[in-house]
DNA sequence: GCGACAG
DNA sequence: ATCTTGTCGC
C-alpha cells in the first residue's frame, strides 16, 4: 500500500471545488470497469469507515481486513486527523479520502478487494469515493452506499435478499440497488475500480450476515466508533 | 428558478 | 456524518 502515497502527493488535495470536479472527470477515464486483478478466489476483503463529532474537524478512520468468506477480522488499522474540506455531494472523496488512504497505508496485508461506504461510478461524474480510492490504492474496490446519489433504478428491486435492480444514469448501467435483507431498504452497489458490476454484487451479498450492511462496512463502523469514544470524544 | 443532494 | 427517544414490526 505504499505506491498510493506517491500518487496522492502528485495529485494534491488542496483544490477548489471546481478543480476537484475536473480532477474527477480526468481520472474517471483511467478506471478499469471489469474484473481485472480480482482473484477468482478472494481471501481478504477490506471495509473502511469514518467517524467524527458534529461540528468537529477531527476525523477518525478505521480499516478492517476480513478473511473471506469467513468474514473474521484478521487485521485493522486506525488513525485520527484534522479535515477541513467540507461535505459537498459529489466531492466526498476529497473530504474522507485522505484520511482513509492513510489508514490503508498502515496495513501490513493488502486486501483482494475493498468496500467503501459511498458510491463507485454511480456518481454525477462517474467517479465516487470507491472509484477514487481504487485508483489511488491500485486495488479492486466496490462502492456500497446506504442512499442514492445519482441514477435511478430501472425497476423496483425484489424483496428477497439477493434481489436487485440496475441503476441507470444517462442510459448506462452504473450500479444496482441491492436487497441484502428482507423487508429492509436496499443498498446502492456500484463498481469502483478493477471490477465489474456483477462481481461487485456477488461480493457484497457474500459479505452480508443477516444485517443490511456487509460485514466489512459494519465492522469498520463499529471499530471506528469504538475508537472515537475511547479517545474521549 | 426549482429540486436533488454519498457521508 | 452527527444528535437523539421512543416506537413499530418481524
mmCIF file of N, CA, C and O in Angstrom, chain A residues 63-163:
data_model
loop_
_atom_site.group_PDB
_atom_site.id
_atom_site.type_symbol
_atom_site.label_atom_id
_atom_site.label_comp_id
_atom_site.label_asym_id
_atom_site.label_seq_id
_atom_site.Cartn_x
_atom_site.Cartn_y
_atom_site.Cartn_z
ATOM 1 N N UNK A 63 -9.860 0.889 9.176
ATOM 2 C CA UNK A 63 -9.943 -0.075 8.080
ATOM 3 C C UNK A 63 -9.823 -1.442 8.727
ATOM 4 O O UNK A 63 -8.970 -1.651 9.583
ATOM 5 N N UNK A 64 -10.708 -2.330 8.354
ATOM 6 C CA UNK A 64 -10.633 -3.691 8.893
ATOM 7 C C UNK A 64 -10.450 -4.663 7.732
ATOM 8 O O UNK A 64 -11.032 -4.482 6.663
ATOM 9 N N UNK A 65 -9.619 -5.664 7.946
ATOM 10 C CA UNK A 65 -9.401 -6.680 6.919
ATOM 11 C C UNK A 65 -10.063 -7.946 7.421
ATOM 12 O O UNK A 65 -9.809 -8.398 8.537
ATOM 13 N N UNK A 66 -10.945 -8.502 6.610
ATOM 14 C CA UNK A 66 -11.653 -9.727 6.981
ATOM 15 C C UNK A 66 -11.263 -10.880 6.076
ATOM 16 O O UNK A 66 -11.113 -10.713 4.872
ATOM 17 N N UNK A 67 -11.133 -12.037 6.698
ATOM 18 C CA UNK A 67 -10.816 -13.243 5.961
ATOM 19 C C UNK A 67 -12.102 -13.559 5.188
ATOM 20 O O UNK A 67 -13.197 -13.358 5.705
ATOM 21 N N UNK A 68 -11.981 -13.976 3.953
ATOM 22 C CA UNK A 68 -13.158 -14.256 3.131
ATOM 23 C C UNK A 68 -13.120 -15.712 2.675
ATOM 24 O O UNK A 68 -12.064 -16.209 2.293
ATOM 25 N N UNK A 69 -14.251 -16.411 2.749
ATOM 26 C CA UNK A 69 -15.601 -15.924 3.072
ATOM 27 C C UNK A 69 -15.988 -16.018 4.552
ATOM 28 O O UNK A 69 -17.131 -15.717 4.899
ATOM 29 N N UNK A 70 -15.057 -16.381 5.394
ATOM 30 C CA UNK A 70 -15.395 -16.497 6.826
ATOM 31 C C UNK A 70 -15.803 -15.169 7.459
ATOM 32 O O UNK A 70 -16.576 -15.128 8.423
ATOM 33 N N UNK A 71 -15.219 -14.099 6.967
ATOM 34 C CA UNK A 71 -15.509 -12.757 7.482
ATOM 35 C C UNK A 71 -15.065 -12.531 8.925
ATOM 36 O O UNK A 71 -15.746 -11.848 9.692
ATOM 37 N N UNK A 72 -13.932 -13.074 9.265
ATOM 38 C CA UNK A 72 -13.367 -12.846 10.602
ATOM 39 C C UNK A 72 -12.271 -11.801 10.437
ATOM 40 O O UNK A 72 -11.514 -11.836 9.469
ATOM 41 N N UNK A 73 -12.185 -10.883 11.392
ATOM 42 C CA UNK A 73 -11.171 -9.830 11.317
ATOM 43 C C UNK A 73 -9.778 -10.416 11.517
ATOM 44 O O UNK A 73 -9.540 -11.156 12.467
ATOM 45 N N UNK A 74 -8.873 -10.091 10.586
ATOM 46 C CA UNK A 74 -7.502 -10.584 10.691
ATOM 47 C C UNK A 74 -6.500 -9.438 10.895
ATOM 48 O O UNK A 74 -5.370 -9.664 11.307
ATOM 49 N N UNK A 75 -6.942 -8.226 10.591
ATOM 50 C CA UNK A 75 -6.079 -7.064 10.832
ATOM 51 C C UNK A 75 -6.911 -5.793 10.769
ATOM 52 O O UNK A 75 -7.946 -5.754 10.097
ATOM 53 N N UNK A 76 -6.463 -4.768 11.471
ATOM 54 C CA UNK A 76 -7.154 -3.484 11.370
ATOM 55 C C UNK A 76 -6.198 -2.356 11.713
ATOM 56 O O UNK A 76 -5.193 -2.563 12.378
ATOM 57 N N UNK A 77 -6.501 -1.185 11.197
ATOM 58 C CA UNK A 77 -5.658 -0.027 11.472
ATOM 59 C C UNK A 77 -6.568 1.180 11.630
ATOM 60 O O UNK A 77 -7.693 1.188 11.125
ATOM 61 N N UNK A 78 -6.090 2.191 12.317
ATOM 62 C CA UNK A 78 -6.912 3.378 12.513
ATOM 63 C C UNK A 78 -6.020 4.577 12.800
ATOM 64 O O UNK A 78 -4.838 4.429 13.122
ATOM 65 N N UNK A 79 -6.598 5.750 12.688
ATOM 66 C CA UNK A 79 -5.872 6.975 12.984
ATOM 67 C C UNK A 79 -6.869 8.114 13.014
ATOM 68 O O UNK A 79 -8.014 7.974 12.602
ATOM 69 N N UNK A 80 -6.438 9.260 13.516
ATOM 70 C CA UNK A 80 -7.312 10.431 13.553
ATOM 71 C C UNK A 80 -6.532 11.575 12.920
ATOM 72 O O UNK A 80 -5.294 11.606 12.985
ATOM 73 N N UNK A 81 -7.261 12.469 12.280
ATOM 74 C CA UNK A 81 -6.598 13.573 11.582
ATOM 75 C C UNK A 81 -7.581 14.720 11.355
ATOM 76 O O UNK A 81 -8.787 14.521 11.251
ATOM 77 N N UNK A 82 -7.059 15.927 11.275
ATOM 78 C CA UNK A 82 -7.897 17.104 11.065
ATOM 79 C C UNK A 82 -8.282 17.182 9.586
ATOM 80 O O UNK A 82 -7.444 16.971 8.719
ATOM 81 N N UNK A 83 -9.541 17.498 9.349
ATOM 82 C CA UNK A 83 -10.042 17.618 7.974
ATOM 83 C C UNK A 83 -10.778 18.933 7.830
ATOM 84 O O UNK A 83 -11.564 19.318 8.704
ATOM 85 N N UNK A 84 -10.494 19.649 6.759
ATOM 86 C CA UNK A 84 -11.161 20.942 6.566
ATOM 87 C C UNK A 84 -12.061 20.979 5.339
ATOM 88 O O UNK A 84 -12.962 21.802 5.259
ATOM 89 N N UNK A 85 -11.806 20.087 4.402
ATOM 90 C CA UNK A 85 -12.632 20.086 3.189
ATOM 91 C C UNK A 85 -14.068 19.785 3.606
ATOM 92 O O UNK A 85 -14.328 18.819 4.306
ATOM 93 N N UNK A 86 -15.026 20.590 3.206
ATOM 94 C CA UNK A 86 -16.431 20.401 3.606
ATOM 95 C C UNK A 86 -17.135 19.270 2.868
ATOM 96 O O UNK A 86 -16.631 18.752 1.873
ATOM 97 N N UNK A 87 -18.282 18.923 3.392
ATOM 98 C CA UNK A 87 -19.065 17.879 2.716
ATOM 99 C C UNK A 87 -19.851 18.541 1.597
ATOM 100 O O UNK A 87 -20.667 19.443 1.838
ATOM 101 N N UNK A 88 -19.598 18.073 0.401
ATOM 102 C CA UNK A 88 -20.314 18.571 -0.765
ATOM 103 C C UNK A 88 -20.708 17.332 -1.560
ATOM 104 O O UNK A 88 -19.848 16.523 -1.915
ATOM 105 N N UNK A 89 -22.019 17.151 -1.798
ATOM 106 C CA UNK A 89 -22.445 15.970 -2.555
ATOM 107 C C UNK A 89 -21.665 15.890 -3.862
ATOM 108 O O UNK A 89 -21.632 16.850 -4.631
ATOM 109 N N UNK A 90 -21.015 14.766 -4.083
ATOM 110 C CA UNK A 90 -20.259 14.609 -5.316
ATOM 111 C C UNK A 90 -18.755 14.757 -5.098
ATOM 112 O O UNK A 90 -17.950 14.327 -5.907
ATOM 113 N N UNK A 91 -18.384 15.383 -3.963
ATOM 114 C CA UNK A 91 -16.962 15.593 -3.690
ATOM 115 C C UNK A 91 -16.554 14.938 -2.372
ATOM 116 O O UNK A 91 -15.582 15.355 -1.727
ATOM 117 N N UNK A 92 -17.280 13.926 -1.962
ATOM 118 C CA UNK A 92 -16.994 13.255 -0.697
ATOM 119 C C UNK A 92 -15.567 12.717 -0.588
ATOM 120 O O UNK A 92 -14.958 12.760 0.478
ATOM 121 N N UNK A 93 -15.021 12.236 -1.690
ATOM 122 C CA UNK A 93 -13.677 11.653 -1.634
ATOM 123 C C UNK A 93 -12.610 12.670 -1.242
ATOM 124 O O UNK A 93 -11.584 12.310 -0.679
ATOM 125 N N UNK A 94 -12.869 13.937 -1.514
ATOM 126 C CA UNK A 94 -11.876 14.954 -1.159
ATOM 127 C C UNK A 94 -11.928 15.247 0.332
ATOM 128 O O UNK A 94 -10.997 15.814 0.896
ATOM 129 N N UNK A 95 -13.017 14.870 0.965
ATOM 130 C CA UNK A 95 -13.174 15.087 2.407
ATOM 131 C C UNK A 95 -12.693 13.871 3.182
ATOM 132 O O UNK A 95 -11.895 13.973 4.102
ATOM 133 N N UNK A 96 -13.170 12.701 2.799
ATOM 134 C CA UNK A 96 -12.812 11.478 3.524
ATOM 135 C C UNK A 96 -11.635 10.697 2.941
ATOM 136 O O UNK A 96 -11.035 9.880 3.633
ATOM 137 N N UNK A 97 -11.329 10.940 1.690
ATOM 138 C CA UNK A 97 -10.268 10.197 1.033
ATOM 139 C C UNK A 97 -8.889 10.227 1.678
ATOM 140 O O UNK A 97 -8.294 9.175 1.924
ATOM 141 N N UNK A 98 -8.354 11.405 1.942
ATOM 142 C CA UNK A 98 -7.009 11.494 2.507
ATOM 143 C C UNK A 98 -6.793 10.672 3.777
ATOM 144 O O UNK A 98 -5.827 9.924 3.885
ATOM 145 N N UNK A 99 -7.714 10.810 4.725
ATOM 146 C CA UNK A 99 -7.548 10.077 5.981
ATOM 147 C C UNK A 99 -7.754 8.577 5.784
ATOM 148 O O UNK A 99 -7.097 7.743 6.422
ATOM 149 N N UNK A 100 -8.626 8.220 4.859
ATOM 150 C CA UNK A 100 -8.855 6.794 4.601
ATOM 151 C C UNK A 100 -7.591 6.172 3.995
ATOM 152 O O UNK A 100 -7.196 5.067 4.351
ATOM 153 N N UNK A 101 -6.961 6.902 3.087
ATOM 154 C CA UNK A 101 -5.753 6.378 2.447
ATOM 155 C C UNK A 101 -4.655 6.152 3.479
ATOM 156 O O UNK A 101 -3.915 5.168 3.425
ATOM 157 N N UNK A 102 -4.556 7.062 4.440
ATOM 158 C CA UNK A 102 -3.524 6.906 5.472
ATOM 159 C C UNK A 102 -3.775 5.658 6.299
ATOM 160 O O UNK A 102 -2.843 4.981 6.742
ATOM 161 N N UNK A 103 -5.037 5.369 6.525
ATOM 162 C CA UNK A 103 -5.371 4.172 7.322
ATOM 163 C C UNK A 103 -4.957 2.929 6.528
ATOM 164 O O UNK A 103 -4.438 1.968 7.094
ATOM 165 N N UNK A 104 -5.151 2.965 5.220
ATOM 166 C CA UNK A 104 -4.772 1.817 4.383
ATOM 167 C C UNK A 104 -3.257 1.649 4.340
ATOM 168 O O UNK A 104 -2.738 0.534 4.325
ATOM 169 N N UNK A 105 -2.564 2.766 4.334
ATOM 170 C CA UNK A 105 -1.101 2.714 4.273
ATOM 171 C C UNK A 105 -0.485 2.055 5.502
ATOM 172 O O UNK A 105 0.639 1.573 5.455
ATOM 173 N N UNK A 106 -1.225 2.055 6.588
ATOM 174 C CA UNK A 106 -0.698 1.459 7.822
ATOM 175 C C UNK A 106 -0.880 -0.053 7.877
ATOM 176 O O UNK A 106 -0.358 -0.715 8.769
ATOM 177 N N UNK A 107 -1.634 -0.589 6.922
ATOM 178 C CA UNK A 107 -1.869 -2.033 6.918
ATOM 179 C C UNK A 107 -0.631 -2.809 6.476
ATOM 180 O O UNK A 107 0.176 -2.326 5.686
ATOM 181 N N UNK A 108 -0.504 -4.003 6.998
ATOM 182 C CA UNK A 108 0.611 -4.860 6.611
ATOM 183 C C UNK A 108 0.194 -5.706 5.406
ATOM 184 O O UNK A 108 0.964 -5.917 4.494
ATOM 185 N N UNK A 109 -1.056 -6.169 5.422
ATOM 186 C CA UNK A 109 -1.557 -7.008 4.335
ATOM 187 C C UNK A 109 -2.314 -6.160 3.311
ATOM 188 O O UNK A 109 -2.823 -5.086 3.632
ATOM 189 N N UNK A 110 -2.384 -6.676 2.091
ATOM 190 C CA UNK A 110 -3.099 -5.968 1.025
ATOM 191 C C UNK A 110 -4.362 -6.757 0.691
ATOM 192 O O UNK A 110 -4.280 -7.944 0.342
ATOM 193 N N UNK A 111 -5.527 -6.126 0.816
ATOM 194 C CA UNK A 111 -6.784 -6.840 0.532
ATOM 195 C C UNK A 111 -6.985 -7.135 -0.956
ATOM 196 O O UNK A 111 -6.433 -6.449 -1.815
ATOM 197 N N UNK A 112 -7.749 -8.165 -1.233
ATOM 198 C CA UNK A 112 -8.038 -8.523 -2.629
ATOM 199 C C UNK A 112 -9.059 -7.546 -3.186
ATOM 200 O O UNK A 112 -9.116 -7.299 -4.388
ATOM 201 N N UNK A 113 -9.888 -7.017 -2.289
ATOM 202 C CA UNK A 113 -10.915 -6.050 -2.680
ATOM 203 C C UNK A 113 -11.306 -5.233 -1.447
ATOM 204 O O UNK A 113 -11.283 -5.733 -0.330
ATOM 205 N N UNK A 114 -11.643 -3.971 -1.681
ATOM 206 C CA UNK A 114 -12.040 -3.093 -0.570
ATOM 207 C C UNK A 114 -13.441 -2.539 -0.817
ATOM 208 O O UNK A 114 -13.789 -2.188 -1.952
ATOM 209 N N UNK A 115 -14.228 -2.481 0.250
ATOM 210 C CA UNK A 115 -15.600 -1.981 0.162
ATOM 211 C C UNK A 115 -15.667 -0.629 0.868
ATOM 212 O O UNK A 115 -15.183 -0.488 1.991
ATOM 213 N N UNK A 116 -16.276 0.361 0.196
ATOM 214 C CA UNK A 116 -16.384 1.691 0.788
ATOM 215 C C UNK A 116 -17.827 2.116 1.007
ATOM 216 O O UNK A 116 -18.733 1.706 0.278
ATOM 217 N N UNK A 117 -18.002 2.951 1.995
ATOM 218 C CA UNK A 117 -19.324 3.448 2.377
ATOM 219 C C UNK A 117 -19.629 4.673 1.515
ATOM 220 O O UNK A 117 -19.533 5.810 1.981
ATOM 221 N N UNK A 118 -19.972 4.427 0.272
ATOM 222 C CA UNK A 118 -20.238 5.525 -0.655
ATOM 223 C C UNK A 118 -20.377 4.942 -2.054
ATOM 224 O O UNK A 118 -20.395 3.722 -2.220
ATOM 225 N N UNK A 119 -20.424 5.800 -3.060
ATOM 226 C CA UNK A 119 -20.606 5.315 -4.430
ATOM 227 C C UNK A 119 -19.304 4.978 -5.141
ATOM 228 O O UNK A 119 -18.234 5.475 -4.786
ATOM 229 N N UNK A 120 -19.453 4.130 -6.152
ATOM 230 C CA UNK A 120 -18.329 3.815 -7.025
ATOM 231 C C UNK A 120 -18.555 4.734 -8.224
ATOM 232 O O UNK A 120 -18.420 5.945 -8.098
ATOM 233 N N UNK A 121 -18.981 4.167 -9.359
ATOM 234 C CA UNK A 121 -19.235 5.005 -10.539
ATOM 235 C C UNK A 121 -20.665 5.532 -10.603
ATOM 236 O O UNK A 121 -21.008 6.263 -11.527
ATOM 237 N N UNK A 122 -21.484 5.181 -9.610
ATOM 238 C CA UNK A 122 -22.860 5.702 -9.580
ATOM 239 C C UNK A 122 -22.775 7.122 -9.005
ATOM 240 O O UNK A 122 -23.220 7.411 -7.895
ATOM 241 N N UNK A 123 -22.163 7.961 -9.779
ATOM 242 C CA UNK A 123 -21.817 9.321 -9.347
ATOM 243 C C UNK A 123 -22.012 10.294 -10.521
ATOM 244 O O UNK A 123 -21.901 9.889 -11.683
ATOM 245 N N UNK A 124 -22.340 11.556 -10.231
ATOM 246 C CA UNK A 124 -22.590 12.542 -11.298
ATOM 247 C C UNK A 124 -21.512 12.574 -12.371
ATOM 248 O O UNK A 124 -21.794 12.771 -13.550
ATOM 249 N N UNK A 125 -20.261 12.379 -11.968
ATOM 250 C CA UNK A 125 -19.159 12.395 -12.932
ATOM 251 C C UNK A 125 -18.521 11.014 -13.044
ATOM 252 O O UNK A 125 -17.408 10.857 -13.544
ATOM 253 N N UNK A 126 -19.275 9.999 -12.588
ATOM 254 C CA UNK A 126 -18.761 8.636 -12.688
ATOM 255 C C UNK A 126 -17.515 8.350 -11.888
ATOM 256 O O UNK A 126 -16.745 7.452 -12.225
ATOM 257 N N UNK A 127 -17.326 9.093 -10.805
ATOM 258 C CA UNK A 127 -16.103 8.911 -10.036
ATOM 259 C C UNK A 127 -16.325 9.157 -8.545
ATOM 260 O O UNK A 127 -15.870 10.166 -7.987
ATOM 261 N N UNK A 128 -17.026 8.255 -7.900
ATOM 262 C CA UNK A 128 -17.302 8.391 -6.474
ATOM 263 C C UNK A 128 -16.146 7.956 -5.591
ATOM 264 O O UNK A 128 -15.068 7.595 -6.084
ATOM 265 N N UNK A 129 -16.379 7.972 -4.304
ATOM 266 C CA UNK A 129 -15.354 7.621 -3.312
ATOM 267 C C UNK A 129 -14.649 6.293 -3.587
ATOM 268 O O UNK A 129 -13.422 6.213 -3.564
ATOM 269 N N UNK A 130 -15.421 5.254 -3.851
ATOM 270 C CA UNK A 130 -14.818 3.934 -4.085
ATOM 271 C C UNK A 130 -13.929 3.914 -5.323
ATOM 272 O O UNK A 130 -12.885 3.270 -5.335
ATOM 273 N N UNK A 131 -14.327 4.636 -6.355
ATOM 274 C CA UNK A 131 -13.524 4.687 -7.573
ATOM 275 C C UNK A 131 -12.219 5.432 -7.292
ATOM 276 O O UNK A 131 -11.141 5.014 -7.704
ATOM 277 N N UNK A 132 -12.342 6.542 -6.591
ATOM 278 C CA UNK A 132 -11.177 7.360 -6.265
ATOM 279 C C UNK A 132 -10.166 6.552 -5.440
ATOM 280 O O UNK A 132 -8.971 6.529 -5.729
ATOM 281 N N UNK A 133 -10.671 5.861 -4.440
ATOM 282 C CA UNK A 133 -9.797 5.056 -3.583
ATOM 283 C C UNK A 133 -9.184 3.893 -4.352
ATOM 284 O O UNK A 133 -8.026 3.542 -4.171
ATOM 285 N N UNK A 134 -9.959 3.316 -5.247
ATOM 286 C CA UNK A 134 -9.456 2.186 -6.018
ATOM 287 C C UNK A 134 -8.287 2.580 -6.913
ATOM 288 O O UNK A 134 -7.299 1.870 -7.013
ATOM 289 N N UNK A 135 -8.428 3.746 -7.529
ATOM 290 C CA UNK A 135 -7.377 4.226 -8.416
ATOM 291 C C UNK A 135 -6.104 4.542 -7.622
ATOM 292 O O UNK A 135 -4.998 4.236 -8.053
ATOM 293 N N UNK A 136 -6.268 5.135 -6.464
ATOM 294 C CA UNK A 136 -5.111 5.507 -5.649
ATOM 295 C C UNK A 136 -4.465 4.316 -4.950
ATOM 296 O O UNK A 136 -3.258 4.293 -4.737
ATOM 297 N N UNK A 137 -5.276 3.347 -4.564
ATOM 298 C CA UNK A 137 -4.725 2.177 -3.880
ATOM 299 C C UNK A 137 -4.306 1.110 -4.897
ATOM 300 O O UNK A 137 -3.588 0.171 -4.552
ATOM 301 N N UNK A 138 -4.779 1.276 -6.104
ATOM 302 C CA UNK A 138 -4.476 0.314 -7.172
ATOM 303 C C UNK A 138 -4.949 -1.091 -6.842
ATOM 304 O O UNK A 138 -4.252 -2.078 -7.086
ATOM 305 N N UNK A 139 -6.142 -1.191 -6.265
ATOM 306 C CA UNK A 139 -6.733 -2.492 -5.953
ATOM 307 C C UNK A 139 -8.216 -2.441 -6.332
ATOM 308 O O UNK A 139 -8.777 -1.358 -6.491
ATOM 309 N N UNK A 140 -8.859 -3.615 -6.477
ATOM 310 C CA UNK A 140 -10.287 -3.637 -6.808
ATOM 311 C C UNK A 140 -11.086 -3.006 -5.650
ATOM 312 O O UNK A 140 -10.794 -3.265 -4.487
ATOM 313 N N UNK A 141 -12.059 -2.171 -5.989
ATOM 314 C CA UNK A 141 -12.895 -1.546 -4.953
ATOM 315 C C UNK A 141 -14.368 -1.554 -5.359
ATOM 316 O O UNK A 141 -14.706 -1.552 -6.546
ATOM 317 N N UNK A 142 -15.219 -1.551 -4.334
ATOM 318 C CA UNK A 142 -16.665 -1.559 -4.549
ATOM 319 C C UNK A 142 -17.296 -0.476 -3.694
ATOM 320 O O UNK A 142 -16.884 -0.254 -2.560
ATOM 321 N N UNK A 143 -18.282 0.207 -4.257
ATOM 322 C CA UNK A 143 -18.990 1.225 -3.502
ATOM 323 C C UNK A 143 -20.297 0.603 -3.016
ATOM 324 O O UNK A 143 -21.004 -0.021 -3.798
ATOM 325 N N UNK A 144 -20.583 0.750 -1.737
ATOM 326 C CA UNK A 144 -21.825 0.205 -1.172
ATOM 327 C C UNK A 144 -22.425 1.291 -0.291
ATOM 328 O O UNK A 144 -22.101 1.397 0.894
ATOM 329 N N UNK A 145 -23.268 2.132 -0.905
ATOM 330 C CA UNK A 145 -23.860 3.263 -0.188
ATOM 331 C C UNK A 145 -25.240 2.948 0.378
ATOM 332 O O UNK A 145 -25.940 2.074 -0.122
ATOM 333 N N UNK A 146 -25.582 3.651 1.426
ATOM 334 C CA UNK A 146 -26.879 3.440 2.077
ATOM 335 C C UNK A 146 -28.004 4.204 1.377
ATOM 336 O O UNK A 146 -29.166 3.863 1.517
ATOM 337 N N UNK A 147 -27.636 5.246 0.651
ATOM 338 C CA UNK A 147 -28.662 6.020 -0.072
ATOM 339 C C UNK A 147 -28.156 6.389 -1.460
ATOM 340 O O UNK A 147 -26.990 6.211 -1.778
ATOM 341 N N UNK A 148 -29.052 6.916 -2.260
ATOM 342 C CA UNK A 148 -28.759 7.259 -3.649
ATOM 343 C C UNK A 148 -28.081 8.623 -3.840
ATOM 344 O O UNK A 148 -28.357 9.567 -3.103
ATOM 345 N N UNK A 149 -27.211 8.681 -4.783
ATOM 346 C CA UNK A 149 -26.583 9.975 -5.116
ATOM 347 C C UNK A 149 -26.993 10.345 -6.531
ATOM 348 O O UNK A 149 -27.425 11.454 -6.787
ATOM 349 N N UNK A 150 -26.847 9.407 -7.441
ATOM 350 C CA UNK A 150 -27.183 9.663 -8.844
ATOM 351 C C UNK A 150 -27.766 8.411 -9.484
ATOM 352 O O UNK A 150 -27.563 7.306 -9.005
ATOM 353 N N UNK A 151 -28.500 8.596 -10.558
ATOM 354 C CA UNK A 151 -29.080 7.450 -11.246
ATOM 355 C C UNK A 151 -30.435 7.067 -10.683
ATOM 356 O O UNK A 151 -30.830 7.534 -9.615
ATOM 357 N N UNK A 152 -31.128 6.205 -11.414
ATOM 358 C CA UNK A 152 -32.449 5.753 -10.982
ATOM 359 C C UNK A 152 -32.582 4.269 -11.280
ATOM 360 O O UNK A 152 -32.119 3.801 -12.335
ATOM 361 N N UNK A 153 -33.166 3.510 -10.350
ATOM 362 C CA UNK A 153 -33.312 2.073 -10.596
ATOM 363 C C UNK A 153 -34.238 1.836 -11.790
ATOM 364 O O UNK A 153 -35.241 2.525 -11.959
ATOM 365 N N UNK A 154 -33.863 0.886 -12.631
ATOM 366 C CA UNK A 154 -34.651 0.570 -13.830
ATOM 367 C C UNK A 154 -36.051 0.110 -13.418
ATOM 368 O O UNK A 154 -37.025 0.347 -14.119
ATOM 369 N N UNK A 155 -36.094 -0.543 -12.273
ATOM 370 C CA UNK A 155 -37.377 -1.010 -11.735
ATOM 371 C C UNK A 155 -37.189 -1.217 -10.242
ATOM 372 O O UNK A 155 -36.102 -0.983 -9.711
ATOM 373 N N UNK A 156 -38.213 -1.648 -9.583
ATOM 374 C CA UNK A 156 -38.095 -1.832 -8.134
ATOM 375 C C UNK A 156 -37.436 -3.172 -7.818
ATOM 376 O O UNK A 156 -37.757 -4.187 -8.421
ATOM 377 N N UNK A 157 -36.490 -3.138 -6.888
ATOM 378 C CA UNK A 157 -35.798 -4.373 -6.510
ATOM 379 C C UNK A 157 -36.751 -5.274 -5.736
ATOM 380 O O UNK A 157 -37.605 -4.801 -4.997
ATOM 381 N N UNK A 158 -36.618 -6.609 -5.945
ATOM 382 C CA UNK A 158 -37.479 -7.550 -5.250
ATOM 383 C C UNK A 158 -37.255 -7.449 -3.745
ATOM 384 O O UNK A 158 -36.332 -6.771 -3.296
ATOM 385 N N UNK A 159 -38.073 -8.134 -2.992
ATOM 386 C CA UNK A 159 -37.950 -8.055 -1.534
ATOM 387 C C UNK A 159 -37.147 -9.199 -0.912
ATOM 388 O O UNK A 159 -37.076 -9.332 0.295
ATOM 389 N N UNK A 160 -36.594 -10.045 -1.764
ATOM 390 C CA UNK A 160 -35.809 -11.157 -1.241
ATOM 391 C C UNK A 160 -34.323 -10.834 -1.246
ATOM 392 O O UNK A 160 -33.837 -10.212 -2.181
ATOM 393 N N UNK A 161 -33.612 -11.256 -0.193
ATOM 394 C CA UNK A 161 -32.169 -10.989 -0.153
ATOM 395 C C UNK A 161 -31.539 -11.513 -1.444
ATOM 396 O O UNK A 161 -31.800 -12.649 -1.839
ATOM 397 N N UNK A 162 -30.751 -10.701 -2.094
ATOM 398 C CA UNK A 162 -30.133 -11.121 -3.348
ATOM 399 C C UNK A 162 -30.816 -10.497 -4.558
ATOM 400 O O UNK A 162 -30.233 -10.415 -5.634
ATOM 401 N N UNK A 163 -32.040 -10.022 -4.367
ATOM 402 C CA UNK A 163 -32.755 -9.390 -5.480
ATOM 403 C C UNK A 163 -32.118 -8.024 -5.731
ATOM 404 O O UNK A 163 -31.644 -7.385 -4.796
#
